[in-house]
Every structure is written in C-alpha cells, then in structure tokens.
JSON list of C-alpha atoms in Angstrom, two decimals:
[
{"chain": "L", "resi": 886, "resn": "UNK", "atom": "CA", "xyz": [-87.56, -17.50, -5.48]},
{"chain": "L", "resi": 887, "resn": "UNK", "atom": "CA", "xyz": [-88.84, -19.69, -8.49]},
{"chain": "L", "resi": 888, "resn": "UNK", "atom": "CA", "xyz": [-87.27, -22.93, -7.73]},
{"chain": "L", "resi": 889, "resn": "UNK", "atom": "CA", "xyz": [-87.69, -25.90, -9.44]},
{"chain": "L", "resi": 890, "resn": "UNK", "atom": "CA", "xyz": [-86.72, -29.33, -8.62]},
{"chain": "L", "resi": 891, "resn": "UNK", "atom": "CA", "xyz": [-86.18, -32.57, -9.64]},
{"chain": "L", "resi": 892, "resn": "UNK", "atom": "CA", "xyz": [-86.01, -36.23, -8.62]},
{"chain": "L", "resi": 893, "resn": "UNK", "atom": "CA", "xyz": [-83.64, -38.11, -8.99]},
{"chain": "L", "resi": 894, "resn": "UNK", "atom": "CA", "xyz": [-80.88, -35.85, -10.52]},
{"chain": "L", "resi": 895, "resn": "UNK", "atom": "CA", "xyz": [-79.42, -39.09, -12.44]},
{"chain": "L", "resi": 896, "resn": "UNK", "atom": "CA", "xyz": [-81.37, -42.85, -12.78]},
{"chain": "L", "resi": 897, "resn": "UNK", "atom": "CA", "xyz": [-79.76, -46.19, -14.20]},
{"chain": "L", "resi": 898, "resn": "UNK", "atom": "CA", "xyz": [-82.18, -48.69, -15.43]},
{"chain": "L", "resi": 899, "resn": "UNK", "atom": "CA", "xyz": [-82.17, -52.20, -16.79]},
{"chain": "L", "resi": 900, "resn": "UNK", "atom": "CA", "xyz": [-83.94, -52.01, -20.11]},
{"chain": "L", "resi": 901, "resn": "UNK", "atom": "CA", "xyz": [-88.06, -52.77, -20.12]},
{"chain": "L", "resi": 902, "resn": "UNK", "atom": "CA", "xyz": [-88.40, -51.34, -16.56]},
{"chain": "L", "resi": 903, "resn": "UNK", "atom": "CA", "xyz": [-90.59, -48.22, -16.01]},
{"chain": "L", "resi": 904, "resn": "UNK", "atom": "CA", "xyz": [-89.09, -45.00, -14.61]},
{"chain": "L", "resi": 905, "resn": "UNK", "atom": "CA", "xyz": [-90.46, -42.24, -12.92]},
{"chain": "L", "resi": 906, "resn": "UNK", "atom": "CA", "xyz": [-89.45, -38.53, -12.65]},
{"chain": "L", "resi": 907, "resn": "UNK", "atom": "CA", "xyz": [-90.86, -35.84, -10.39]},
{"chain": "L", "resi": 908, "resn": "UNK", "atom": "CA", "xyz": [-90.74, -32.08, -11.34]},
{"chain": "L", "resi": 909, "resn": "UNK", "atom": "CA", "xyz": [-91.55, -29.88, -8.13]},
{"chain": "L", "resi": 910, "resn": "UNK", "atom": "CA", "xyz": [-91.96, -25.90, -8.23]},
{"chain": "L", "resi": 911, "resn": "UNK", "atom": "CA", "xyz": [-90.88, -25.55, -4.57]},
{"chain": "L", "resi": 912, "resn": "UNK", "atom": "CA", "xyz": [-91.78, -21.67, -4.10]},
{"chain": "L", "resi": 913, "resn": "UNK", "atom": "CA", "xyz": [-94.79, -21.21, -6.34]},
{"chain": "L", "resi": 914, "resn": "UNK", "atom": "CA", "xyz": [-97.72, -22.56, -7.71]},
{"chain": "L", "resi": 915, "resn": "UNK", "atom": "CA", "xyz": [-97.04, -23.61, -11.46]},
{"chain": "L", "resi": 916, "resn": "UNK", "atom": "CA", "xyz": [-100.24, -23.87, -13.74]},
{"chain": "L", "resi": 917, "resn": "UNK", "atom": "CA", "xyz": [-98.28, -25.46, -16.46]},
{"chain": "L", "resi": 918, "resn": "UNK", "atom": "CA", "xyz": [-95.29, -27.22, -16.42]},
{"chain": "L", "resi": 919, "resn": "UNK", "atom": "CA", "xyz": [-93.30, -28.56, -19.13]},
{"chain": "L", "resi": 920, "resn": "UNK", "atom": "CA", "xyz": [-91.44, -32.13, -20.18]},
{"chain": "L", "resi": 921, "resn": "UNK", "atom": "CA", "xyz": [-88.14, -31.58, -22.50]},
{"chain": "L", "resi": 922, "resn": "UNK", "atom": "CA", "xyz": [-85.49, -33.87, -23.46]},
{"chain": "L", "resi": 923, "resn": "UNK", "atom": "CA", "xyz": [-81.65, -33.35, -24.38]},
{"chain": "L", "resi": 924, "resn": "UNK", "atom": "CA", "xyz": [-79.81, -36.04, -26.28]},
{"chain": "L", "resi": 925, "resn": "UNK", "atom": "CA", "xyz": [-76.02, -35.18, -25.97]},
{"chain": "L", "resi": 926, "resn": "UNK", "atom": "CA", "xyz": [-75.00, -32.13, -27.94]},
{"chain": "L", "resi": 927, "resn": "UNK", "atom": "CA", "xyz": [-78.43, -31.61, -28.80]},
{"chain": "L", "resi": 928, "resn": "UNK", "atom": "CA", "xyz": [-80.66, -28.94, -27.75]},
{"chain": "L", "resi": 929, "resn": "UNK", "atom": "CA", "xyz": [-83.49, -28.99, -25.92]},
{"chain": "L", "resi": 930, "resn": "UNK", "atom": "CA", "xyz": [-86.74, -30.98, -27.40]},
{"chain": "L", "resi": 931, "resn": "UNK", "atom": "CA", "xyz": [-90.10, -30.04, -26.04]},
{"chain": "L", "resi": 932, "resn": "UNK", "atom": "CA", "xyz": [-91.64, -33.42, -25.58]},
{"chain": "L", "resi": 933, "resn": "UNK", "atom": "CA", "xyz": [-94.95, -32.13, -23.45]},
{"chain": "L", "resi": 934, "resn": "UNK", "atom": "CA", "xyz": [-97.42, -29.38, -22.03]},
{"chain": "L", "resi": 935, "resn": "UNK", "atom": "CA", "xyz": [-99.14, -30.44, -18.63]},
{"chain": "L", "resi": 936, "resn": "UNK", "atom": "CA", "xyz": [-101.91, -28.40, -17.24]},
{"chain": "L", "resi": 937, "resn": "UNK", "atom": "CA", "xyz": [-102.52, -29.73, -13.31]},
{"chain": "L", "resi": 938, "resn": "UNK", "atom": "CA", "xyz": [-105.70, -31.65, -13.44]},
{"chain": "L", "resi": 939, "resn": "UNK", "atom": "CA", "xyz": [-105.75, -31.68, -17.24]},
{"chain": "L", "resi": 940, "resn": "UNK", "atom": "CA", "xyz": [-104.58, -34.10, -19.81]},
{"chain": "L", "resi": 941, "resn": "UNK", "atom": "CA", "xyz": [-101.14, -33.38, -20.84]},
{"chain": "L", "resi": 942, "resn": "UNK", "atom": "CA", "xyz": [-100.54, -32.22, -24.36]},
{"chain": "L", "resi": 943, "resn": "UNK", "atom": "CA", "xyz": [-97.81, -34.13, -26.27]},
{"chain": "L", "resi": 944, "resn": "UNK", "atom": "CA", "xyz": [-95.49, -32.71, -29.22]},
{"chain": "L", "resi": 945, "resn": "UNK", "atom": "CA", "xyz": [-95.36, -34.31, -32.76]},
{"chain": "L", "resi": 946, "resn": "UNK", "atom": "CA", "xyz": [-93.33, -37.40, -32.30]},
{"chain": "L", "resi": 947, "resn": "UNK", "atom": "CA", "xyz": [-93.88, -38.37, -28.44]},
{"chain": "L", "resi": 948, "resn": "UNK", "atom": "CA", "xyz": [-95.52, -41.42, -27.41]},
{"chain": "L", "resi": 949, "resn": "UNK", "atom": "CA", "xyz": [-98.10, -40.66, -24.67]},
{"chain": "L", "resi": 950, "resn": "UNK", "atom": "CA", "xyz": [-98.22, -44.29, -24.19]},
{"chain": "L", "resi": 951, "resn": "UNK", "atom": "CA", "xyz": [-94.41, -44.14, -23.75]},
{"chain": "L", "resi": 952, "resn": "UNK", "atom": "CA", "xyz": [-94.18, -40.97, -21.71]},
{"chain": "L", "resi": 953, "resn": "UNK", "atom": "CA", "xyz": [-97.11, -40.99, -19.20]},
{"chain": "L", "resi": 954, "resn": "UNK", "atom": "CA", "xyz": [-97.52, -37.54, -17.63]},
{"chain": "L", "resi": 955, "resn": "UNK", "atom": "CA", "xyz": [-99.59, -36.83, -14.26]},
{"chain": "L", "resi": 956, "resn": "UNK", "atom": "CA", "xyz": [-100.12, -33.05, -12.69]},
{"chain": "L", "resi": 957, "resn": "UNK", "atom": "CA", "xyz": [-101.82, -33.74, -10.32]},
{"chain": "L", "resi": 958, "resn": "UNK", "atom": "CA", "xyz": [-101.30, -30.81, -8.41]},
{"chain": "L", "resi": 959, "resn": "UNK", "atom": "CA", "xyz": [-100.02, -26.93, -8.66]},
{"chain": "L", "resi": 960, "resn": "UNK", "atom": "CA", "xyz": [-96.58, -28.00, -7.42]},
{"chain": "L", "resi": 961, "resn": "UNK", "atom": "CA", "xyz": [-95.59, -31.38, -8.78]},
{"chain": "L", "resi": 962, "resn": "UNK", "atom": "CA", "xyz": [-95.51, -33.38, -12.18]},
{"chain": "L", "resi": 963, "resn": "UNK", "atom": "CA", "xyz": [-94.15, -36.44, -13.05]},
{"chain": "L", "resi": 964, "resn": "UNK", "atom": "CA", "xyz": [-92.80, -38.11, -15.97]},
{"chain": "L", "resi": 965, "resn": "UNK", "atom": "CA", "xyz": [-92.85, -41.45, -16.35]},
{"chain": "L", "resi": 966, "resn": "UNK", "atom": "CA", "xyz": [-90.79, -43.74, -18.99]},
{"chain": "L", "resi": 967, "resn": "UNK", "atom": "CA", "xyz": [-92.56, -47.19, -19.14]},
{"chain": "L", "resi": 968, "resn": "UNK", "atom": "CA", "xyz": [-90.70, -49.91, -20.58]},
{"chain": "L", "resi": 969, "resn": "UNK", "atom": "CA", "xyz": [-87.36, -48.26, -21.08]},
{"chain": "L", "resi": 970, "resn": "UNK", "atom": "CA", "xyz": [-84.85, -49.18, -24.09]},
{"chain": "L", "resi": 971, "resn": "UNK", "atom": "CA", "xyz": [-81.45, -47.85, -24.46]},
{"chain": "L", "resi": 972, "resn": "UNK", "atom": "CA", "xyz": [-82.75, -44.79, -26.73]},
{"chain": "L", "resi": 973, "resn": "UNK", "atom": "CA", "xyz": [-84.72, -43.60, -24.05]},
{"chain": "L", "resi": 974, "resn": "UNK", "atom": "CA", "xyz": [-81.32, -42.57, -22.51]},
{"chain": "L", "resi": 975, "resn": "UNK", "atom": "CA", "xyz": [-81.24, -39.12, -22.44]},
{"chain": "L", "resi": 976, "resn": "UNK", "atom": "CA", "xyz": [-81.19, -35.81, -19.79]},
{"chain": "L", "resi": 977, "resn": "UNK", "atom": "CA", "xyz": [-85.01, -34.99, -19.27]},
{"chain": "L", "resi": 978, "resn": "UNK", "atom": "CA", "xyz": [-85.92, -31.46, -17.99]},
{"chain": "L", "resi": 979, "resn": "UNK", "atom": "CA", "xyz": [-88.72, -30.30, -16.39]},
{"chain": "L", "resi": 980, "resn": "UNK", "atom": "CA", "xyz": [-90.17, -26.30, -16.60]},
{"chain": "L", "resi": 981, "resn": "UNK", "atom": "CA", "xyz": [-92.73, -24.67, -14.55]},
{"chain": "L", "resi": 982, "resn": "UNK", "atom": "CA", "xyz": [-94.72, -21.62, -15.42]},
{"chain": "L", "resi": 983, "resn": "UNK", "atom": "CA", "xyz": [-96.12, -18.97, -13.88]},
{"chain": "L", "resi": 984, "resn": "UNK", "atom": "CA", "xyz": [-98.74, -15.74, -14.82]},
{"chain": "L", "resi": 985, "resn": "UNK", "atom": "CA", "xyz": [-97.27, -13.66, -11.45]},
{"chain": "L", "resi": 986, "resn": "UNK", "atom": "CA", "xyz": [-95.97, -11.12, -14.17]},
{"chain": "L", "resi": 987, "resn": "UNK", "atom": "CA", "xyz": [-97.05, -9.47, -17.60]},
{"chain": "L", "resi": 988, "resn": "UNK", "atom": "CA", "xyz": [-95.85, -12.32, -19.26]},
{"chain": "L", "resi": 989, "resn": "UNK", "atom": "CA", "xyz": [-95.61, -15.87, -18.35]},
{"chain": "L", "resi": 990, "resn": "UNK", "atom": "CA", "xyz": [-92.46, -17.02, -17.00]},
{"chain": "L", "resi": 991, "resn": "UNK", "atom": "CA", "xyz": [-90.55, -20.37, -17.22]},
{"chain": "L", "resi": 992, "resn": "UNK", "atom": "CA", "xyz": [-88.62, -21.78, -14.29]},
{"chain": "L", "resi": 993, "resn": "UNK", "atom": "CA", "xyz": [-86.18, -24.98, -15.40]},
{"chain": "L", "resi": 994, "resn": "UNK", "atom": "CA", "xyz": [-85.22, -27.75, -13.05]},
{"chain": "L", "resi": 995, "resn": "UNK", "atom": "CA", "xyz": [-82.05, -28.96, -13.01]},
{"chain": "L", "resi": 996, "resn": "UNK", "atom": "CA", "xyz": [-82.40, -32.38, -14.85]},
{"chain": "L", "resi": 997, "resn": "UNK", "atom": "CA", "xyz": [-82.60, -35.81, -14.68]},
{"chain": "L", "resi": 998, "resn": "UNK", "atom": "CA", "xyz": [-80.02, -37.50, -16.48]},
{"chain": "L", "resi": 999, "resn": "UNK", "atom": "CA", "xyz": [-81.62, -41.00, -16.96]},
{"chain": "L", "resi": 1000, "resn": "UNK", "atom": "CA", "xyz": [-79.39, -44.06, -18.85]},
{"chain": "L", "resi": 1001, "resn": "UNK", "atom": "CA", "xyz": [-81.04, -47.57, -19.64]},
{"chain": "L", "resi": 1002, "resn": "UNK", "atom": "CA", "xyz": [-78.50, -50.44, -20.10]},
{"chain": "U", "resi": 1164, "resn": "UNK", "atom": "CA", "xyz": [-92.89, -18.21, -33.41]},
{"chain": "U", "resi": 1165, "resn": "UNK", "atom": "CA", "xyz": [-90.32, -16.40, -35.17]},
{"chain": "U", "resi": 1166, "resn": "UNK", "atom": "CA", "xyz": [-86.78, -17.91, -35.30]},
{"chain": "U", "resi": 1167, "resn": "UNK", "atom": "CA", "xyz": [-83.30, -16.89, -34.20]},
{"chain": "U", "resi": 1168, "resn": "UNK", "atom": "CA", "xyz": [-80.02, -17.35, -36.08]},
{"chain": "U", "resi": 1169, "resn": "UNK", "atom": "CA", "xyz": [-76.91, -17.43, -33.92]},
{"chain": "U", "resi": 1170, "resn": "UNK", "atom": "CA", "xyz": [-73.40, -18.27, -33.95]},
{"chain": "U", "resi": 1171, "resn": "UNK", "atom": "CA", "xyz": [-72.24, -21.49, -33.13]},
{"chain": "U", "resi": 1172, "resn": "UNK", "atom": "CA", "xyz": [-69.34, -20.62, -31.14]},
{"chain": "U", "resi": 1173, "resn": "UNK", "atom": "CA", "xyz": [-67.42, -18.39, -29.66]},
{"chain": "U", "resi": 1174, "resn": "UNK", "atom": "CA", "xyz": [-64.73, -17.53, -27.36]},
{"chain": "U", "resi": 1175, "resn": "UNK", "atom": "CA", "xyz": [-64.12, -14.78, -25.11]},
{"chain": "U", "resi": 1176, "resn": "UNK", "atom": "CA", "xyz": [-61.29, -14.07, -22.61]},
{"chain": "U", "resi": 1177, "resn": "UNK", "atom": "CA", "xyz": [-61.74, -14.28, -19.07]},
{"chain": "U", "resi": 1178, "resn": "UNK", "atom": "CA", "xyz": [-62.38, -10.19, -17.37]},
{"chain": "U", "resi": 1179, "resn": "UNK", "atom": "CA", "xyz": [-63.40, -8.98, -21.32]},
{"chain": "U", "resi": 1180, "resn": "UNK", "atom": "CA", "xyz": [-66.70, -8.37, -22.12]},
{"chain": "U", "resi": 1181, "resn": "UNK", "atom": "CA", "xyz": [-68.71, -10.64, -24.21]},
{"chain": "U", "resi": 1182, "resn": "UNK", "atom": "CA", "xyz": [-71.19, -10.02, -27.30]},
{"chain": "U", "resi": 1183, "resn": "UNK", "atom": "CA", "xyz": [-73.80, -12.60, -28.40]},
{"chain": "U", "resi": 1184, "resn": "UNK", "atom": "CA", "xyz": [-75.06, -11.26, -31.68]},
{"chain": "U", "resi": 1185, "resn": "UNK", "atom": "CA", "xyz": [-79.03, -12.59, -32.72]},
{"chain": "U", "resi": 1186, "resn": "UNK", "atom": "CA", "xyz": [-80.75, -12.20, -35.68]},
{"chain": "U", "resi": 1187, "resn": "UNK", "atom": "CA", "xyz": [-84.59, -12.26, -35.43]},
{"chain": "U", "resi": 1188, "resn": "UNK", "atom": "CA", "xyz": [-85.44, -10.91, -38.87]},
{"chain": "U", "resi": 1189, "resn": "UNK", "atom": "CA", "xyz": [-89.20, -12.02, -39.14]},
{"chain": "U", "resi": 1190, "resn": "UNK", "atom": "CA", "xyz": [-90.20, -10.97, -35.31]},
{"chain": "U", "resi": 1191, "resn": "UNK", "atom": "CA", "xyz": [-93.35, -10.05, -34.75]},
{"chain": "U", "resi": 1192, "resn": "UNK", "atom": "CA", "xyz": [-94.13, -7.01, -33.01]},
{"chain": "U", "resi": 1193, "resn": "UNK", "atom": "CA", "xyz": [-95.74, -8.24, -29.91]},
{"chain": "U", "resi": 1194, "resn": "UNK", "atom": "CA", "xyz": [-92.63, -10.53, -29.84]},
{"chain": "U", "resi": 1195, "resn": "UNK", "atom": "CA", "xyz": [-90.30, -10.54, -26.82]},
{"chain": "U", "resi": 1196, "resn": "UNK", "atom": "CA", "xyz": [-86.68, -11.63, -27.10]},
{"chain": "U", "resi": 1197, "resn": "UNK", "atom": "CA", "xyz": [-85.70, -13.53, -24.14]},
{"chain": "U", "resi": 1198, "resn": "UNK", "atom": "CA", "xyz": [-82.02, -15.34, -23.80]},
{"chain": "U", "resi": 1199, "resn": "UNK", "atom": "CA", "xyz": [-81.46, -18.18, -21.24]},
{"chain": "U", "resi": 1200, "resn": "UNK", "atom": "CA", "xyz": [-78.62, -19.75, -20.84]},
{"chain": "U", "resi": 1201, "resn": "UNK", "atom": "CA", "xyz": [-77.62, -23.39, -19.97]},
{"chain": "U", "resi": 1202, "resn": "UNK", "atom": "CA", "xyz": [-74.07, -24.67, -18.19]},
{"chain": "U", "resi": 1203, "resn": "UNK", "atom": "CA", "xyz": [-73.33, -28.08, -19.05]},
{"chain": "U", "resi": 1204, "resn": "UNK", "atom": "CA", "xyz": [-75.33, -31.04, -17.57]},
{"chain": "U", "resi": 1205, "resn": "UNK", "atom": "CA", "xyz": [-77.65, -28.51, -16.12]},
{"chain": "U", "resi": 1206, "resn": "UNK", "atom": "CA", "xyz": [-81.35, -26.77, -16.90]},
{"chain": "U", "resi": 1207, "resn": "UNK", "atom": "CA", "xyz": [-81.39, -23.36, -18.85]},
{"chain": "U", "resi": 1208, "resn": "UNK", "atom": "CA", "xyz": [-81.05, -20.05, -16.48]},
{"chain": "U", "resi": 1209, "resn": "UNK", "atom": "CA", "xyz": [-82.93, -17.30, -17.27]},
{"chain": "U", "resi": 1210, "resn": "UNK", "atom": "CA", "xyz": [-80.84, -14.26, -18.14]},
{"chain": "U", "resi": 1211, "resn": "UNK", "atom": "CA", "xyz": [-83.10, -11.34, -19.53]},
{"chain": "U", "resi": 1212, "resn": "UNK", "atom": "CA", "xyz": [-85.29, -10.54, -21.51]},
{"chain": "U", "resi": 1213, "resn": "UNK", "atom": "CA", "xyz": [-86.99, -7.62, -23.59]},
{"chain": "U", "resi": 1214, "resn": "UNK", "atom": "CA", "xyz": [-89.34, -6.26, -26.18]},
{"chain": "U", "resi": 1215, "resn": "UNK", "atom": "CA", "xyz": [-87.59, -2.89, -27.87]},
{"chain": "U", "resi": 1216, "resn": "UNK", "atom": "CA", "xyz": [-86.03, -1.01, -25.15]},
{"chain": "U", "resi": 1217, "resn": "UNK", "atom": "CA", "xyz": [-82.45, -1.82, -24.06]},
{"chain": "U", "resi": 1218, "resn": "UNK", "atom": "CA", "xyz": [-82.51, -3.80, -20.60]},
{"chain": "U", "resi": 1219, "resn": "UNK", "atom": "CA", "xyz": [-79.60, -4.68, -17.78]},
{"chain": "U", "resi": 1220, "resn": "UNK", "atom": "CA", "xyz": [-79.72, -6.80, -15.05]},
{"chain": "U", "resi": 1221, "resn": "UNK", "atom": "CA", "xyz": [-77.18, -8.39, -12.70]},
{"chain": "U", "resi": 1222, "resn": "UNK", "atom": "CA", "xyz": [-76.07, -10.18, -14.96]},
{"chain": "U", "resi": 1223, "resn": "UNK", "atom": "CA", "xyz": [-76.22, -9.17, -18.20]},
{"chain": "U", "resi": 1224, "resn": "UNK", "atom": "CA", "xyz": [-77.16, -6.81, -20.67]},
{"chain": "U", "resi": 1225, "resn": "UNK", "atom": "CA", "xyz": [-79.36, -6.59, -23.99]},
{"chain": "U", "resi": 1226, "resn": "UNK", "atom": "CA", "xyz": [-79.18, -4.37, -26.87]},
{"chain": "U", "resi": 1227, "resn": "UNK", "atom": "CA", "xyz": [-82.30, -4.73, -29.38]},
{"chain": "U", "resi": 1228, "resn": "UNK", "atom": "CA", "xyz": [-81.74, -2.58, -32.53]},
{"chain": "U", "resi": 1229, "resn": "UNK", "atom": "CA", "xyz": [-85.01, -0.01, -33.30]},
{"chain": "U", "resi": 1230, "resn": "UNK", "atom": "CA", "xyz": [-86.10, -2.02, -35.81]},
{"chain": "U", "resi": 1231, "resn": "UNK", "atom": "CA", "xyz": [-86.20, -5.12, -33.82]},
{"chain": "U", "resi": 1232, "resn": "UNK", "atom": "CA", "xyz": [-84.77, -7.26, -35.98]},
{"chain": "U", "resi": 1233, "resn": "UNK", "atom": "CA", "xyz": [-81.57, -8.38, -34.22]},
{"chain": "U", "resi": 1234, "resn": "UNK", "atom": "CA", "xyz": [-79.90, -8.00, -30.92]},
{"chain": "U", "resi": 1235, "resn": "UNK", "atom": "CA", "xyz": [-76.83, -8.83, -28.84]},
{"chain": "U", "resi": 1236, "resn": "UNK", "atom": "CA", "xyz": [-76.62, -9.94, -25.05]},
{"chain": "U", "resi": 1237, "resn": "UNK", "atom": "CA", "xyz": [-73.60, -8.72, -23.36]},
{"chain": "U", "resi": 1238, "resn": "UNK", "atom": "CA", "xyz": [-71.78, -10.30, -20.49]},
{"chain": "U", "resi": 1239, "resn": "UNK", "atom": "CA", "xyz": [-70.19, -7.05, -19.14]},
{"chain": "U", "resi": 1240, "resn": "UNK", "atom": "CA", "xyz": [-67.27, -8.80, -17.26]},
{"chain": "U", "resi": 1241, "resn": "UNK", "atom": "CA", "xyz": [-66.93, -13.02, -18.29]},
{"chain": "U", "resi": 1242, "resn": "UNK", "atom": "CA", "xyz": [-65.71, -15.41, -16.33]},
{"chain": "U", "resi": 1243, "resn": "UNK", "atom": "CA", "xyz": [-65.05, -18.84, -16.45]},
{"chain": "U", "resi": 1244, "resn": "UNK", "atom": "CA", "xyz": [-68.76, -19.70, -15.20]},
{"chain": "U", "resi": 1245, "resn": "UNK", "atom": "CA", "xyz": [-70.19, -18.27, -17.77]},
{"chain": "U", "resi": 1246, "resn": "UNK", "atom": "CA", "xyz": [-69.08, -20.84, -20.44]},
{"chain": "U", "resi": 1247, "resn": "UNK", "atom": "CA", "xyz": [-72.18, -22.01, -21.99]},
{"chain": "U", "resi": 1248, "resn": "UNK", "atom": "CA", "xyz": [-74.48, -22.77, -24.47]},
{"chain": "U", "resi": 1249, "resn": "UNK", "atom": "CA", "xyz": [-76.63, -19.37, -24.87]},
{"chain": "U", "resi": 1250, "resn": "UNK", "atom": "CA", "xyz": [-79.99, -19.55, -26.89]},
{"chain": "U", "resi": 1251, "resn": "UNK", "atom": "CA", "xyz": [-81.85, -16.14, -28.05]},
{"chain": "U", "resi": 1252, "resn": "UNK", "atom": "CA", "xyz": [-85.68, -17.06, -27.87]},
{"chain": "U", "resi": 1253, "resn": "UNK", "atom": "CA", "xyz": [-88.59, -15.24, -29.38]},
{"chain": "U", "resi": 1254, "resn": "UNK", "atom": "CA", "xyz": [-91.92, -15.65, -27.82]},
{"chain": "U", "resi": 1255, "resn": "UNK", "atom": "CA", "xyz": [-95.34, -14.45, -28.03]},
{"chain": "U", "resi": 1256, "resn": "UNK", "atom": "CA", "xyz": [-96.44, -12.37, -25.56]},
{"chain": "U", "resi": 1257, "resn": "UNK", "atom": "CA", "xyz": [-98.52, -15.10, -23.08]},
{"chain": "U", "resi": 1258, "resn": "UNK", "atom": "CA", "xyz": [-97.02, -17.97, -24.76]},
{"chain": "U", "resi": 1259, "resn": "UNK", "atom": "CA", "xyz": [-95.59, -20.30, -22.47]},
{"chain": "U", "resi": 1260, "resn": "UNK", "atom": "CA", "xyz": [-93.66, -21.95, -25.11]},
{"chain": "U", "resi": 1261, "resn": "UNK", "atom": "CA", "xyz": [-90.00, -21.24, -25.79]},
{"chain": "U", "resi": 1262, "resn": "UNK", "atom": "CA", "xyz": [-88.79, -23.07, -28.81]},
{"chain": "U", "resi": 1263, "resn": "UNK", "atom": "CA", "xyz": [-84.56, -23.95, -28.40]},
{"chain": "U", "resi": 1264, "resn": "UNK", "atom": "CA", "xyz": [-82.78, -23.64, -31.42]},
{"chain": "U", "resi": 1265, "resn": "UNK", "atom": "CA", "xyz": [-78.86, -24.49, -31.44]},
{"chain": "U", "resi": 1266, "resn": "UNK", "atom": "CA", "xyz": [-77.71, -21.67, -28.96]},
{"chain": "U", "resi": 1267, "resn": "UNK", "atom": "CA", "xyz": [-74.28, -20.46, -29.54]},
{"chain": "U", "resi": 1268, "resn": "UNK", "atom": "CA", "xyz": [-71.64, -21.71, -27.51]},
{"chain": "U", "resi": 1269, "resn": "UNK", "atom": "CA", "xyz": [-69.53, -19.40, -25.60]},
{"chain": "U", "resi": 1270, "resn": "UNK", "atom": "CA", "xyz": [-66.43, -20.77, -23.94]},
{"chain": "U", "resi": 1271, "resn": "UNK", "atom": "CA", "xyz": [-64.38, -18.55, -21.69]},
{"chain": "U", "resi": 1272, "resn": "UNK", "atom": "CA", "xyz": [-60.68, -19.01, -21.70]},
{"chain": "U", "resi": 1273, "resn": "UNK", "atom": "CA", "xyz": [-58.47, -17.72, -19.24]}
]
C-alpha cells in the first residue's frame, strides 16, 4: 500500500513554455502533499506544502508565481512550471502524507525528471 | 528540527553487513529518527524509523544509543541494490516535514 505516482516520469521543454506535473496517492487519501526538487548531486529541496483545498505554502526562495500548485483533491496535486528557462531543469518529487498512524507518514513518488532546452 | 551529521561515503562489500553511523547530538526528546533511502534517479524509500528503542524490519535495522544522541542503521546482508544515498532524518513528532541533509552514500561493491 502507500503508492504514489507521478506524471510524466521525464518532460523535455522548449524554454518559456509552461509545464505541468501530477502527483497521485493511488491507495490513500493524502491531506498534505509535498513539492521537492533535486538538482544533480544535490539533495532534496523542499520547495512546497499543499493542503487539498487550501493555498499551498511555499519555502523561502520559491516563486509561487513560478511554481503554481493546485490540490484540488485528497488524491492528486499538481505542479506546474510556467514559463520554463533552462535552470528550471531539474528532477521534481512529489510526497504524500498521511495521519493513519501515531505519526504522520510520507509516501515519495518516483520523480519527474523535467529538462528545458 | 534538530540536524544529522553523516558520512559522506562509504563502501561495503556485497553479502557483509553494513553500518550507517548518525549523529543527532541536539535531538529533542519527542524527536523520532527516521532513515529513508533514495537509489539513483528515483524518490526516497522509507526504511525505518524509531524514537529510543532498537527497531528491525525487513529490511533493515536501527540501533539508537540510550542517550539518543546518535545511531546507526544496519543493512544486515547488502547487496548491490542497496547502493544509495541514505539520509538519517529527525522529526517532530506530527511534523510532516522531513528536512534532507547530504545523506551518506553507500556503494556496494561486489
């Protein structure tokens, strides 16, 4: 149980086009899910917090204008990049979290590896 | 959130057991230690986690010292799968956030 999904796995985009990314928690109902990004021997940046039906809450650094975020329901998020530029290219992960336990639990997707000529 | 020091790297032969050594000197006592791991070019796996008693799962397990100030995930048997970066993460208890630091990486020779 506790999968997590995401779509596309990989995206190539011309630079100044808009990109979308969908984060799905296939098997359970995620409350909160979660927007990182990975630049190549890097480790994992938290860029976001996204309640479903809630604004999402953006790290020090992130452009919400850059990286819109929709929950708009317990299973899916999305992430989209608008107006893409070669530094946006980078391996964005998505988390989902649930409360079934005593503690909350994260659930990682597998990544979107996204590269903007 | 507390922070972890780790190792950058290490390597470990294939069939021998492997030791991650974490030092979480400022933890807090309502503090879990949780270790996830990620393979290259994928998302970070869960592996355990645990507050001050010694856990094991299927696929690892985790020795926290009593006064909770380091710890050390062991891969009882590695194999070449298991080459990774691992992270140690401290986290509040009913804190969704997990804050990556550097991870160590462990690379599995044969």
């Amino acid at each position: 149980g506790a999968v997590v999904s995401q779509h596309p796995s990989w995206v190539i985009c011309k630079s100044g086009t808009s990109v979308k990314i969908e984060c799905r928690s296939l098997d359970f109902q995620a409350t909160t899910m979660f927007w990182y990004r990975q630049f190549p021997k890097q480790s994992l940046m938290l860029m976001a917090t996204s309640n479903e039906g809630s604004k999402a809450t953006y790290e020090q650094g992130v452009e919400k204008d850059k990286f819109l975020i929709n929950h708009a329901s317990l299973t899916l998020s999305t992430l989209t990049v608008t107006s893409a530029h070669p530094e946006d290219s980078s391996f964005y992960i998505c988390s989902a979290a649930t409360s079934g336990r005593v503690t909350y639990e994260q659930y990682f997707g597998p990544g979107t590896r996204l590269t903007v000529t | 959130d507390a922070k972890t020091t780790q190792p950058t790297s290490m390597d470990c032969a294939e069939g021998r057991a492997a030791n991650l050594p974490c030092n979480h000197s400022t933890i807090s006592g309502n503090e879990y230690v949780y270790w996830y791991r990620q393979i290259h070019s994928q998302g970070p796996q869960y592996i355990i986690h645990g507050l001050k008693n010694n856990e094991t799962n299927e696929m690892a397990s985790l020795i926290i010292t009593e006064d909770r100030k380091s710890s050390t995930l062991i891969l009882p048997h590695a194999t070449l799968r298991d080459t990774a970066v691992y992270y140690c993460i401290v986290r509040l208890l009913n804190d969704y956030k997990l804050s990556f630091g550097a991870g160590t990486t462990v690379t599995v020779r044969a």
